[in-house]
Amino acid sequence: METQKLTDYERKRLENIRRNDEMVAALKLQAMATQLSASTKRQSNRAATKSYKTSPQKKPKIETPIVMRRSLRTRGMPPEAKGLDDDLVESVAKIHKPLTPAKPGASRVWGPLNMEEAYTGSGSDRELIETLVGIGKNSGVDTSVGVEFGSVKVCKDEISGNLVKREGNDGGSCLKLSSLTLNPENIARVMPGRIMAVRFLPCNNSRMIVAGNKLGNIVFWNLDSKGEGEDGIYLYHPHPGPISGISVHQHCLSKIFTSCYEGVIRLMDAEKEVFDLVYSCEDTIFSLSQQPNNANCLYFCEGYGGLSIFDRRTGNCPTKWSLHDARINTIDFNPGNPNIMATSSTDGTACIWDLRSINADKPKALKTVSHKRAIHSAYFSPYGRSLATTSYDDNVGITSGVNFEETSMIHHYNQTGRWISTFRAIWGWDESYVFIGNMKRGVDIISPVQRRSVFTLHSPHMSAIPCRFDAHPYNVGMLAGATSGGQVYVWTLLQGS
DNA sequence: ATGATCTTTAGCATG
DNA sequence: CATGCTCCAAGATCAT
């Protein structure tokens, strides 16, 4: 039954892949073209917000295969005369030719991919690798597994101890919103295309950003790098398609997991200098997450509504649940209890689960939050008391109470359209505020207690809509926002406040 | 019910 | 500054 279904999916997909062989090969070219174009990267300095330089000759070569590919795959048929006419087909054929004899289908490397091979920059990435290895060493618990939940909690409290009030008093954060500033030197166009995920390395003495885009690139931006050559920006191309998730475990900083729509999860290991292949499947992987107390298990959405748990120690997926009727957009764990998991889905529901008591046949959620439209995120607050959901129905939902029994809906315009990545409200450094982009090139700061937007970050330096965010876990006030044009903005707390 | 097609939309490159 | 291209989101509408 289930397996039959799977084989159907697989067959269909394999067939598509076969038909798309040329396109896949062309994607290899994309990687190469990106490499080539990356040589121009150095021309744009960090503060330049206007253009990500790509050489004009290569541009069509990069773009064309994507168009073809999508068209074939989405419709399951050869390109029609309408938009994809002979010019394009020809150009693909031309590009395709020299590549085929060498390595057919080489764009999908089913094994470890050296960082060197994946690196698209022209300068050296040595500084980055050394930095990452150094950070990993400092974290000290690189190999440890199953860190007790208690330490997580302590850690969270420590984070907020300095600048943000510690407990109770949910409405009274010490974070001065008016002190959040966007300094031009903290703006960079770090990669081409649309950024789908952005993350700070969870390290208290570094300011390192990792981001992934729709083209399968992963970029590192070291804001502390005074490096002359590369501006602290290092671009890789480890995946053939959109990056759906980035996960860096707080106790395992030199190892970075990335997932991709093409059904692949890789682990970038700075010490081994590879993007290791961790997992691959024939279904789309829409989201990726890890429990805060376990660096060895990966939780990810596989296909439509499926949640898989992969254990690196055994190398297989002991668990596959069908939790939703449509794609799961986010997976998050309660910082106060890592057995409590929240999923958000395009099926219009966000669910809170207890991992210890999920019935594989009939999974029953502890709590279901319903929206009228697709839900794009569901994140627990830093102390795990509330859940923030963001939906296409133009609401940010705040669900709280001892059993998450109360939900209040706060209106927020979330019609991002097709070209902007969907909005996802994230929590700041305590339970006081939630941050979410708006369509007017600003960042709305919502107070769950006041049930309204209480502040909006604006800046003349923001030339695009920030749609994906991350808050630096150790650095209060440091907020990264990423755009659909490859830019990253990093707000910081004004000195002396 | 299920599937195919259409529409919306912002950012960036180009000339 | 106008125009064209992007083209794996999601809901609405139309078709089977």
Short mmCIF file of C-alpha atoms (C1' of nucleotides) in Angstrom, two decimals:
data_model
loop_
_atom_site.label_atom_id
_atom_site.label_comp_id
_atom_site.label_asym_id
_atom_site.label_seq_id
_atom_site.Cartn_x
_atom_site.Cartn_y
_atom_site.Cartn_z
CA MET A 1 0.00 0.00 0.00
CA GLU A 2 2.39 2.58 1.24
CA THR A 3 5.24 1.02 -0.65
CA GLN A 4 3.15 0.83 -3.77
CA LYS A 5 2.49 4.49 -3.52
CA LEU A 6 6.12 5.18 -3.00
CA THR A 7 7.13 3.21 -6.01
CA ASP A 8 4.65 5.12 -8.06
CA TYR A 9 6.18 8.34 -6.89
CA GLU A 10 9.59 6.98 -7.50
CA ARG A 11 8.80 5.72 -10.93
CA LYS A 12 7.27 8.99 -11.90
CA ARG A 13 10.16 10.89 -10.56
CA LEU A 14 12.79 8.68 -12.05
CA GLU A 15 11.09 9.03 -15.35
CA ASN A 16 11.21 12.77 -15.02
CA ILE A 17 14.81 12.59 -14.07
CA ARG A 18 15.59 10.47 -17.05
CA ARG A 19 13.82 12.84 -19.35
CA ASN A 20 15.55 15.68 -17.72
CA ASP A 21 18.96 14.21 -18.02
CA GLU A 22 20.02 16.95 -20.30
CA MET A 23 18.75 19.54 -17.95
CA VAL A 24 20.48 17.92 -15.06
CA ALA A 25 23.67 17.97 -17.01
CA ALA A 26 22.99 21.56 -17.78
CA LEU A 27 22.78 22.19 -14.09
CA LYS A 28 26.31 21.00 -13.79
CA LEU A 29 27.01 23.75 -16.16
CA GLN A 30 25.17 26.04 -13.87
CA ALA A 31 27.60 25.15 -11.17
CA MET A 32 30.47 25.88 -13.47
CA ALA A 33 28.92 29.08 -14.65
CA THR A 34 28.42 30.13 -11.09
CA GLN A 35 32.04 29.41 -10.49
CA LEU A 36 32.98 31.54 -13.40
CA SER A 37 30.70 34.33 -12.47
CA ALA A 38 31.92 34.19 -8.92
CA SER A 39 35.20 35.51 -10.11
CA THR A 40 33.44 38.79 -10.55
CA LYS A 41 32.25 38.64 -7.00
CA ARG A 42 35.25 40.45 -5.72
CA GLN A 43 34.37 43.45 -7.75
CA SER A 44 31.41 44.14 -5.59
CA ASN A 45 32.50 45.13 -2.17
CA ARG A 46 30.64 44.40 0.96
CA ALA A 47 28.77 47.64 1.29
CA ALA A 48 27.68 47.73 -2.30
CA THR A 49 24.00 47.04 -2.29
CA LYS A 50 23.19 47.58 -5.88
CA SER A 51 24.33 44.71 -7.98
CA TYR A 52 25.53 41.20 -7.74
CA LYS A 53 27.87 41.03 -10.67
CA THR A 54 27.38 38.23 -13.06
CA SER A 55 29.01 38.19 -16.38
CA PRO A 56 26.43 38.92 -19.05
CA GLN A 57 27.56 36.18 -21.39
CA LYS A 58 27.09 33.50 -18.85
CA LYS A 59 23.82 34.71 -17.50
CA PRO A 60 21.55 33.14 -20.10
CA LYS A 61 23.43 29.91 -19.80
CA ILE A 62 22.77 29.86 -16.12
CA GLU A 63 19.16 30.72 -16.35
CA THR A 64 18.02 28.78 -19.34
CA PRO A 65 18.37 25.30 -18.00
CA ILE A 66 16.37 26.25 -14.98
CA VAL A 67 13.50 27.38 -17.06
CA MET A 68 13.58 24.22 -19.06
CA ARG A 69 13.91 22.12 -16.06
CA ARG A 70 11.04 23.54 -14.19
CA SER A 71 8.80 23.40 -17.17
CA LEU A 72 9.51 19.78 -17.86
CA ARG A 73 9.21 18.74 -14.35
CA THR A 74 6.18 20.68 -13.39
CA ARG A 75 4.18 19.66 -16.37
CA GLY A 76 5.77 16.35 -17.06
CA MET A 77 5.99 17.11 -20.73
CA PRO A 78 8.41 18.47 -23.29
CA PRO A 79 8.64 22.21 -23.65
CA GLU A 80 5.98 23.73 -25.77
CA ALA A 81 6.36 26.44 -28.33
CA LYS A 82 4.87 29.07 -26.09
CA GLY A 83 7.65 30.38 -23.93
CA LEU A 84 10.42 27.92 -24.53
CA ASP A 85 11.03 28.09 -28.17
CA ASP A 86 13.77 26.88 -30.38
CA ASP A 87 16.32 29.45 -29.34
CA LEU A 88 16.35 28.20 -25.85
CA VAL A 89 16.31 24.58 -26.77
CA GLU A 90 19.16 25.17 -29.11
CA SER A 91 21.16 27.07 -26.60
CA VAL A 92 20.72 24.27 -24.13
CA ALA A 93 21.76 21.74 -26.70
CA LYS A 94 24.83 23.77 -27.46
CA ILE A 95 25.81 23.99 -23.87
CA HIS A 96 24.93 20.46 -23.24
CA LYS A 97 27.15 19.00 -25.90
CA PRO A 98 30.62 19.49 -24.56
CA LEU A 99 29.56 18.30 -21.18
CA THR A 100 27.97 14.99 -21.96
CA PRO A 101 31.00 13.00 -23.01
CA ALA A 102 32.83 13.87 -19.86
CA LYS A 103 30.55 12.85 -17.07
CA PRO A 104 26.89 12.25 -17.73
CA GLY A 105 24.71 13.18 -14.83
CA ALA A 106 27.64 14.32 -12.83
CA SER A 107 25.75 17.21 -11.37
CA ARG A 108 24.21 14.87 -8.89
CA VAL A 109 27.13 13.66 -6.95
CA TRP A 110 25.93 10.73 -4.91
CA GLY A 111 28.66 10.89 -2.38
CA PRO A 112 30.99 13.26 -0.65
CA LEU A 113 31.62 16.49 -2.44
CA ASN A 114 34.88 18.20 -1.64
CA MET A 115 34.47 21.72 -0.42
CA GLU A 116 37.12 22.67 -2.90
CA GLU A 117 35.01 21.35 -5.76
CA ALA A 118 31.90 23.04 -4.46
CA TYR A 119 33.63 26.33 -3.85
CA THR A 120 32.76 28.87 -6.51
CA GLY A 121 34.99 31.69 -5.36
CA SER A 122 38.25 32.56 -6.97
CA GLY A 123 40.21 33.37 -3.88
CA SER A 124 41.06 31.00 -1.11
CA ASP A 125 38.51 29.79 1.39
CA ARG A 126 41.25 28.77 3.77
CA GLU A 127 40.43 31.50 6.23
CA LEU A 128 36.83 30.36 6.44
CA ILE A 129 37.72 26.73 6.94
CA GLU A 130 40.18 27.57 9.66
CA THR A 131 37.68 29.82 11.33
CA LEU A 132 35.01 27.14 11.26
CA VAL A 133 37.36 24.51 12.58
CA GLY A 134 38.46 26.89 15.29
CA ILE A 135 34.89 27.64 16.24
CA GLY A 136 34.13 23.95 16.32
CA LYS A 137 37.04 23.29 18.63
CA ASN A 138 36.05 26.07 20.95
CA SER A 139 32.61 24.67 21.26
CA GLY A 140 34.39 21.77 22.88
CA VAL A 141 31.59 19.27 22.72
CA ASP A 142 31.84 18.51 19.08
CA THR A 143 31.42 14.81 19.43
CA SER A 144 29.16 14.72 22.41
CA VAL A 145 25.70 13.43 21.95
CA GLY A 146 22.54 13.74 23.92
CA VAL A 147 23.45 16.79 25.90
CA GLU A 148 21.02 16.98 28.72
CA PHE A 149 18.03 19.12 28.23
CA GLY A 150 18.90 21.04 31.36
CA SER A 151 21.93 22.56 29.81
CA VAL A 152 19.86 23.83 26.98
CA LYS A 153 17.62 25.66 29.33
CA VAL A 154 20.54 27.09 31.22
CA CYS A 155 22.03 28.14 28.00
CA LYS A 156 18.89 29.94 26.99
CA ASP A 157 18.75 31.76 30.27
CA GLU A 158 22.34 32.80 29.97
CA ILE A 159 21.65 34.24 26.61
CA SER A 160 19.05 36.56 27.87
CA GLY A 161 20.72 37.21 31.18
CA ASN A 162 22.75 40.15 30.07
CA LEU A 163 20.52 42.53 28.32
CA VAL A 164 17.08 41.14 28.52
CA LYS A 165 15.05 40.66 31.62
CA ARG A 166 15.16 37.15 32.76
CA GLU A 167 11.78 35.92 33.78
CA GLY A 168 8.15 36.67 34.24
CA ASN A 169 7.26 40.06 33.03
CA ASP A 170 6.60 39.00 29.50
CA GLY A 171 5.76 42.45 28.39
CA GLY A 172 8.82 44.11 29.77
CA SER A 173 11.82 43.38 27.65
CA CYS A 174 14.84 45.56 28.14
CA LEU A 175 15.53 45.43 24.45
CA LYS A 176 15.33 48.97 23.16
CA LEU A 177 13.73 48.65 19.80
CA SER A 178 14.73 52.12 18.77
CA SER A 179 18.35 51.12 19.26
CA LEU A 180 18.25 48.52 16.53
CA THR A 181 20.24 49.90 13.66
CA LEU A 182 21.19 48.81 10.21
CA ASN A 183 24.74 49.82 9.54
CA PRO A 184 25.73 49.89 5.84
CA GLU A 185 28.77 47.78 6.57
CA ASN A 186 26.40 45.10 7.79
CA ILE A 187 24.73 44.80 4.42
CA ALA A 188 25.95 42.52 1.69
CA ARG A 189 24.77 40.84 -1.42
CA VAL A 190 26.14 37.51 -0.45
CA MET A 191 24.81 35.35 -3.27
CA PRO A 192 22.80 35.44 -6.46
CA GLY A 193 19.13 34.58 -6.52
CA ARG A 194 16.56 34.15 -3.86
CA ILE A 195 17.64 33.37 -0.33
CA MET A 196 15.50 30.68 1.23
CA ALA A 197 17.24 30.17 4.53
CA VAL A 198 19.53 32.24 6.71
CA ARG A 199 21.22 31.27 9.96
CA PHE A 200 23.72 32.57 12.42
CA LEU A 201 26.25 30.08 13.62
CA PRO A 202 25.13 29.51 17.20
CA CYS A 203 28.41 30.63 18.69
CA ASN A 204 28.85 33.32 21.29
CA ASN A 205 32.11 34.73 20.00
CA SER A 206 31.53 34.77 16.29
CA ARG A 207 29.31 36.57 13.87
CA MET A 208 29.04 34.10 11.05
CA ILE A 209 26.05 33.86 8.75
CA VAL A 210 25.13 30.86 6.64
CA ALA A 211 22.55 31.23 3.92
CA GLY A 212 21.11 29.09 1.17
CA ASN A 213 19.39 30.12 -2.03
CA LYS A 214 17.11 28.74 -4.67
CA LEU A 215 19.97 27.76 -6.94
CA GLY A 216 21.53 25.37 -4.47
CA ASN A 217 24.25 27.66 -3.21
CA ILE A 218 25.40 27.84 0.37
CA VAL A 219 27.22 30.96 1.42
CA PHE A 220 29.17 31.93 4.51
CA TRP A 221 29.53 35.52 5.54
CA ASN A 222 31.93 36.18 8.35
CA LEU A 223 31.11 39.62 9.64
CA ASP A 224 34.26 39.58 11.73
CA SER A 225 36.49 38.93 8.79
CA LYS A 226 38.73 41.82 7.97
CA GLY A 227 39.93 39.74 5.10
CA GLU A 228 40.95 41.81 2.17
CA GLY A 229 40.34 39.40 -0.65
CA GLU A 230 36.95 37.90 -0.10
CA ASP A 231 35.15 40.36 2.13
CA GLY A 232 34.47 37.44 4.38
CA ILE A 233 32.02 35.98 1.85
CA TYR A 234 32.46 32.41 0.66
CA LEU A 235 30.09 30.89 -1.87
CA TYR A 236 29.64 27.19 -2.47
CA HIS A 237 27.43 25.14 -4.72
CA PRO A 238 26.82 21.81 -3.02
CA HIS A 239 23.21 21.29 -4.13
CA PRO A 240 21.48 21.16 -7.49
CA GLY A 241 18.33 22.94 -6.37
CA PRO A 242 16.61 25.10 -3.77
CA ILE A 243 17.97 24.91 -0.24
CA SER A 244 15.07 24.13 2.05
CA GLY A 245 16.86 24.00 5.35
CA ILE A 246 20.08 24.74 7.20
CA SER A 247 20.75 23.27 10.60
CA VAL A 248 23.75 23.95 12.75
CA HIS A 249 23.65 22.22 16.06
CA GLN A 250 24.72 24.36 18.97
CA HIS A 251 27.03 21.66 20.22
CA CYS A 252 28.50 20.79 16.88
CA LEU A 253 29.47 24.02 15.22
CA SER A 254 31.83 22.88 12.50
CA LYS A 255 29.23 20.58 11.00
CA ILE A 256 26.45 22.14 9.03
CA PHE A 257 23.50 20.26 7.62
CA THR A 258 21.75 21.48 4.51
CA SER A 259 18.70 20.07 2.77
CA CYS A 260 17.54 20.59 -0.74
CA TYR A 261 14.32 20.29 -2.71
CA GLU A 262 16.01 17.65 -4.84
CA GLY A 263 15.80 15.25 -1.96
CA VAL A 264 19.31 15.44 -0.62
CA ILE A 265 20.74 16.25 2.77
CA ARG A 266 24.41 17.05 3.04
CA LEU A 267 26.67 17.66 5.97
CA MET A 268 29.37 20.21 5.56
CA ASP A 269 32.26 19.18 7.69
CA ALA A 270 34.87 21.91 7.86
CA GLU A 271 37.42 19.58 9.37
CA LYS A 272 37.14 17.03 6.60
CA GLU A 273 36.54 19.81 4.10
CA VAL A 274 33.65 18.03 2.46
CA PHE A 275 29.94 18.26 1.92
CA ASP A 276 29.15 14.72 2.87
CA LEU A 277 26.11 13.01 1.49
CA VAL A 278 23.97 12.14 4.46
CA TYR A 279 20.65 11.18 2.99
CA SER A 280 18.92 11.12 -0.34
CA CYS A 281 15.42 10.28 -1.44
CA GLU A 282 13.19 10.72 -4.43
CA ASP A 283 10.83 13.08 -2.69
CA THR A 284 11.17 16.76 -2.10
CA ILE A 285 12.65 17.75 1.24
CA PHE A 286 10.86 20.87 2.36
CA SER A 287 12.29 21.49 5.79
CA LEU A 288 15.03 20.40 8.14
CA SER A 289 15.56 20.62 11.87
CA GLN A 290 17.38 19.11 14.82
CA GLN A 291 16.49 18.58 18.44
CA PRO A 292 18.46 20.93 20.67
CA ASN A 293 19.73 18.02 22.74
CA ASN A 294 20.67 15.62 19.99
CA ALA A 295 23.14 16.39 17.25
CA ASN A 296 22.83 13.02 15.56
CA CYS A 297 19.20 12.96 14.54
CA LEU A 298 17.75 14.90 11.69
CA TYR A 299 14.08 15.73 11.40
CA PHE A 300 12.87 16.67 7.97
CA CYS A 301 9.80 16.89 5.83
CA GLU A 302 9.93 14.37 3.03
CA GLY A 303 7.30 14.70 0.35
CA TYR A 304 3.86 15.95 1.12
CA GLY A 305 3.18 15.83 4.80
CA GLY A 306 5.75 13.22 5.70
CA LEU A 307 8.11 13.64 8.59
CA SER A 308 11.23 11.52 8.65
CA ILE A 309 13.76 11.06 11.39
CA PHE A 310 17.22 10.10 10.30
CA ASP A 311 19.78 8.78 12.73
CA ARG A 312 23.36 9.31 11.68
CA ARG A 313 24.62 6.59 13.99
CA THR A 314 22.58 3.90 12.31
CA GLY A 315 22.51 5.59 8.94
CA ASN A 316 18.88 4.94 8.28
CA CYS A 317 15.44 6.36 8.84
CA PRO A 318 13.86 4.47 11.68
CA THR A 319 10.83 6.68 11.61
CA LYS A 320 8.58 8.02 8.90
CA TRP A 321 5.31 9.55 9.91
CA SER A 322 2.60 11.08 7.82
CA LEU A 323 1.67 14.10 9.87
CA HIS A 324 0.07 16.48 7.41
CA ASP A 325 -1.90 16.61 4.19
CA ALA A 326 0.54 18.96 2.52
CA ARG A 327 4.12 20.04 2.78
CA ILE A 328 5.56 20.73 6.20
CA ASN A 329 7.18 24.13 6.04
CA THR A 330 8.89 24.23 9.39
CA ILE A 331 9.84 21.85 12.16
CA ASP A 332 10.68 23.31 15.55
CA PHE A 333 11.39 21.96 19.02
CA ASN A 334 10.35 23.36 22.33
CA PRO A 335 13.44 24.75 24.07
CA GLY A 336 11.90 23.78 27.38
CA ASN A 337 11.28 20.19 26.33
CA PRO A 338 12.92 18.80 23.21
CA ASN A 339 10.34 16.03 22.97
CA ILE A 340 7.75 18.58 22.08
CA MET A 341 7.79 19.40 18.40
CA ALA A 342 5.83 21.87 16.30
CA THR A 343 5.15 21.49 12.61
CA SER A 344 3.59 24.01 10.26
CA SER A 345 1.99 22.95 7.04
CA THR A 346 0.49 24.24 3.86
CA ASP A 347 -2.57 22.23 4.80
CA GLY A 348 -3.52 25.14 7.06
CA THR A 349 -2.64 23.57 10.37
CA ALA A 350 0.22 23.81 12.78
CA CYS A 351 0.54 20.95 15.21
CA ILE A 352 2.30 20.40 18.48
CA TRP A 353 3.44 16.81 18.97
CA ASP A 354 4.91 14.75 21.74
CA LEU A 355 7.58 12.63 20.10
CA ARG A 356 7.26 9.97 22.78
CA SER A 357 3.67 9.26 21.99
CA ILE A 358 3.12 9.50 18.28
CA ASN A 359 1.04 6.71 16.90
CA ALA A 360 2.51 5.82 13.52
CA ASP A 361 -0.85 4.78 12.12
CA LYS A 362 -2.95 7.56 13.50
CA PRO A 363 -0.71 10.39 14.64
CA LYS A 364 -2.55 12.58 17.05
CA ALA A 365 -1.31 16.05 17.88
CA LEU A 366 -1.32 17.45 21.37
CA LYS A 367 -2.63 20.64 19.91
CA THR A 368 -3.64 21.86 16.49
CA VAL A 369 -3.63 25.51 15.53
CA SER A 370 -5.80 26.21 12.51
CA HIS A 371 -5.48 29.00 10.04
CA LYS A 372 -7.63 29.67 7.01
CA ARG A 373 -4.70 29.30 4.63
CA ALA A 374 -1.30 27.72 4.41
CA ILE A 375 0.91 28.10 7.46
CA HIS A 376 4.49 28.97 6.71
CA SER A 377 6.04 28.69 10.11
CA ALA A 378 5.43 27.67 13.68
CA TYR A 379 8.15 28.57 16.14
CA PHE A 380 8.36 28.15 19.88
CA SER A 381 9.31 31.14 21.95
CA PRO A 382 12.74 31.06 23.63
CA TYR A 383 11.33 29.68 26.88
CA GLY A 384 8.88 27.45 25.09
CA ARG A 385 5.77 29.04 26.50
CA SER A 386 4.26 30.24 23.25
CA LEU A 387 4.05 29.26 19.64
CA ALA A 388 4.07 31.83 16.84
CA THR A 389 2.43 30.79 13.59
CA THR A 390 2.54 32.74 10.34
CA SER A 391 -0.04 32.13 7.67
CA TYR A 392 -1.10 33.23 4.24
CA ASP A 393 -4.41 34.14 5.79
CA ASP A 394 -2.77 37.38 6.92
CA ASN A 395 -2.42 36.49 10.54
CA VAL A 396 0.33 35.85 12.98
CA GLY A 397 -1.04 33.49 15.58
CA ILE A 398 0.23 33.41 19.14
CA THR A 399 -0.68 30.24 20.97
CA SER A 400 0.07 30.08 24.66
CA GLY A 401 -1.16 28.86 28.02
CA VAL A 402 0.00 25.88 30.04
CA ASN A 403 -1.45 23.52 27.46
CA PHE A 404 -1.30 25.93 24.57
CA GLU A 405 -5.02 26.35 24.79
CA GLU A 406 -5.22 30.03 23.90
CA THR A 407 -4.63 31.37 20.44
CA SER A 408 -4.81 35.00 19.50
CA MET A 409 -4.62 36.14 15.93
CA ILE A 410 -2.75 39.30 15.08
CA HIS A 411 -3.41 40.73 11.67
CA HIS A 412 -0.38 41.04 9.43
CA TYR A 413 -0.31 41.31 5.66
CA ASN A 414 1.46 38.20 4.38
CA GLN A 415 0.68 38.20 0.67
CA THR A 416 4.21 37.78 -0.53
CA GLY A 417 3.23 36.71 -4.00
CA ARG A 418 5.35 34.48 -6.07
CA TRP A 419 8.77 36.06 -6.09
CA ILE A 420 9.25 36.76 -2.42
CA SER A 421 9.87 33.95 -0.01
CA THR A 422 7.01 33.54 2.41
CA PHE A 423 7.16 35.45 5.67
CA ARG A 424 7.96 33.61 8.87
CA ALA A 425 7.60 35.39 12.19
CA ILE A 426 10.53 34.58 14.45
CA TRP A 427 11.05 35.23 18.12
CA GLY A 428 13.65 37.59 19.43
CA TRP A 429 15.74 36.98 22.51
CA ASP A 430 12.94 36.63 24.99
CA GLU A 431 9.19 36.26 24.86
CA SER A 432 8.48 39.93 24.30
CA TYR A 433 8.73 40.33 20.59
CA VAL A 434 8.23 38.58 17.31
CA PHE A 435 9.95 39.81 14.15
CA ILE A 436 8.51 39.56 10.67
CA GLY A 437 9.17 41.24 7.34
CA ASN A 438 6.59 43.35 5.60
CA MET A 439 5.94 44.16 1.98
CA LYS A 440 7.04 47.76 2.44
CA ARG A 441 10.68 46.89 2.96
CA GLY A 442 10.47 46.96 6.70
CA VAL A 443 10.57 44.65 9.67
CA ASP A 444 7.50 44.61 11.86
CA ILE A 445 8.02 43.92 15.53
CA ILE A 446 4.97 42.43 17.12
CA SER A 447 4.23 42.31 20.80
CA PRO A 448 2.28 39.16 21.58
CA VAL A 449 1.01 40.70 24.79
CA GLN A 450 -0.24 43.85 23.14
CA ARG A 451 -1.40 41.82 20.18
CA ARG A 452 -0.18 44.32 17.67
CA SER A 453 2.81 45.55 15.81
CA VAL A 454 4.57 47.98 18.12
CA PHE A 455 7.55 48.99 16.03
CA THR A 456 8.82 48.78 12.48
CA LEU A 457 12.43 48.75 11.41
CA HIS A 458 13.06 50.88 8.37
CA SER A 459 16.21 51.89 6.62
CA PRO A 460 17.08 53.73 3.45
CA HIS A 461 19.69 51.05 2.94
CA MET A 462 17.05 48.38 2.57
CA SER A 463 16.51 48.10 -1.15
CA ALA A 464 14.46 44.94 -1.00
CA ILE A 465 12.01 43.10 1.20
CA PRO A 466 13.61 41.07 3.97
CA CYS A 467 11.66 37.86 4.11
CA ARG A 468 13.73 35.30 5.99
CA PHE A 469 15.25 36.03 9.38
CA ASP A 470 17.42 34.73 12.14
CA ALA A 471 18.22 36.17 15.53
CA HIS A 472 21.74 35.65 16.78
CA PRO A 473 21.29 33.20 19.64
CA TYR A 474 23.94 34.77 21.84
CA ASN A 475 24.04 38.33 20.65
CA VAL A 476 20.98 40.21 21.73
CA GLY A 477 19.82 42.70 19.14
CA MET A 478 21.67 41.10 16.26
CA LEU A 479 19.10 40.23 13.66
CA ALA A 480 19.72 38.98 10.14
CA GLY A 481 17.20 39.47 7.36
CA ALA A 482 17.57 37.97 3.89
CA THR A 483 15.97 39.05 0.63
CA SER A 484 14.89 37.51 -2.63
CA GLY A 485 17.77 39.21 -4.35
CA GLY A 486 20.55 37.61 -2.36
CA GLN A 487 21.08 40.39 0.14
CA VAL A 488 21.51 40.02 3.86
CA TYR A 489 20.89 42.83 6.32
CA VAL A 490 22.22 42.57 9.82
CA TRP A 491 20.74 44.83 12.45
CA THR A 492 22.71 45.44 15.58
CA LEU A 493 22.14 47.13 18.89
CA LEU A 494 23.43 50.67 18.91
CA GLN A 495 26.44 50.99 21.17
CA GLY A 496 25.84 52.37 24.61
CA SER A 497 22.24 51.36 24.87
"C1'" DA B 1 -13.03 14.71 -5.62
"C1'" DT B 2 -8.96 15.46 -8.37
"C1'" DG B 3 -6.21 17.72 -11.89
"C1'" DA B 4 -4.63 21.41 -15.09
"C1'" DT B 5 -4.18 26.22 -15.93
"C1'" DC B 6 -4.08 31.06 -14.65
"C1'" DT B 7 -3.01 35.01 -11.64
"C1'" DT B 8 -0.62 37.55 -8.42
"C1'" DT B 9 3.88 39.76 -7.30
"C1'" DA B 10 9.07 42.29 -6.35
"C1'" DG B 11 13.73 42.59 -7.74
"C1'" DC B 12 17.09 42.99 -10.81
"C1'" DA B 13 19.44 43.36 -15.39
"C1'" DT B 14 19.30 45.66 -19.67
"C1'" DG B 15 19.44 49.29 -23.03
"C1'" DC C 1 13.32 54.97 -16.65
"C1'" DA C 2 10.67 51.72 -19.04
"C1'" DT C 3 10.67 47.07 -20.17
"C1'" DG C 4 11.41 42.27 -19.89
"C1'" DC C 5 12.55 38.29 -17.40
"C1'" DT C 6 12.23 35.48 -13.27
"C1'" DC C 7 9.23 30.79 -13.48
"C1'" DC C 8 9.44 24.45 -7.86
"C1'" DA C 9 3.91 29.49 -4.03
"C1'" DA C 10 -0.64 28.99 -3.34
"C1'" DG C 11 -5.19 29.99 -4.03
"C1'" DA C 12 -8.89 30.50 -7.45
"C1'" DT C 13 -10.96 29.04 -11.33
"C1'" DC C 14 -12.00 26.00 -14.81
"C1'" DA C 15 -12.04 21.08 -16.60
"C1'" DT C 16 -12.55 16.28 -16.15
#
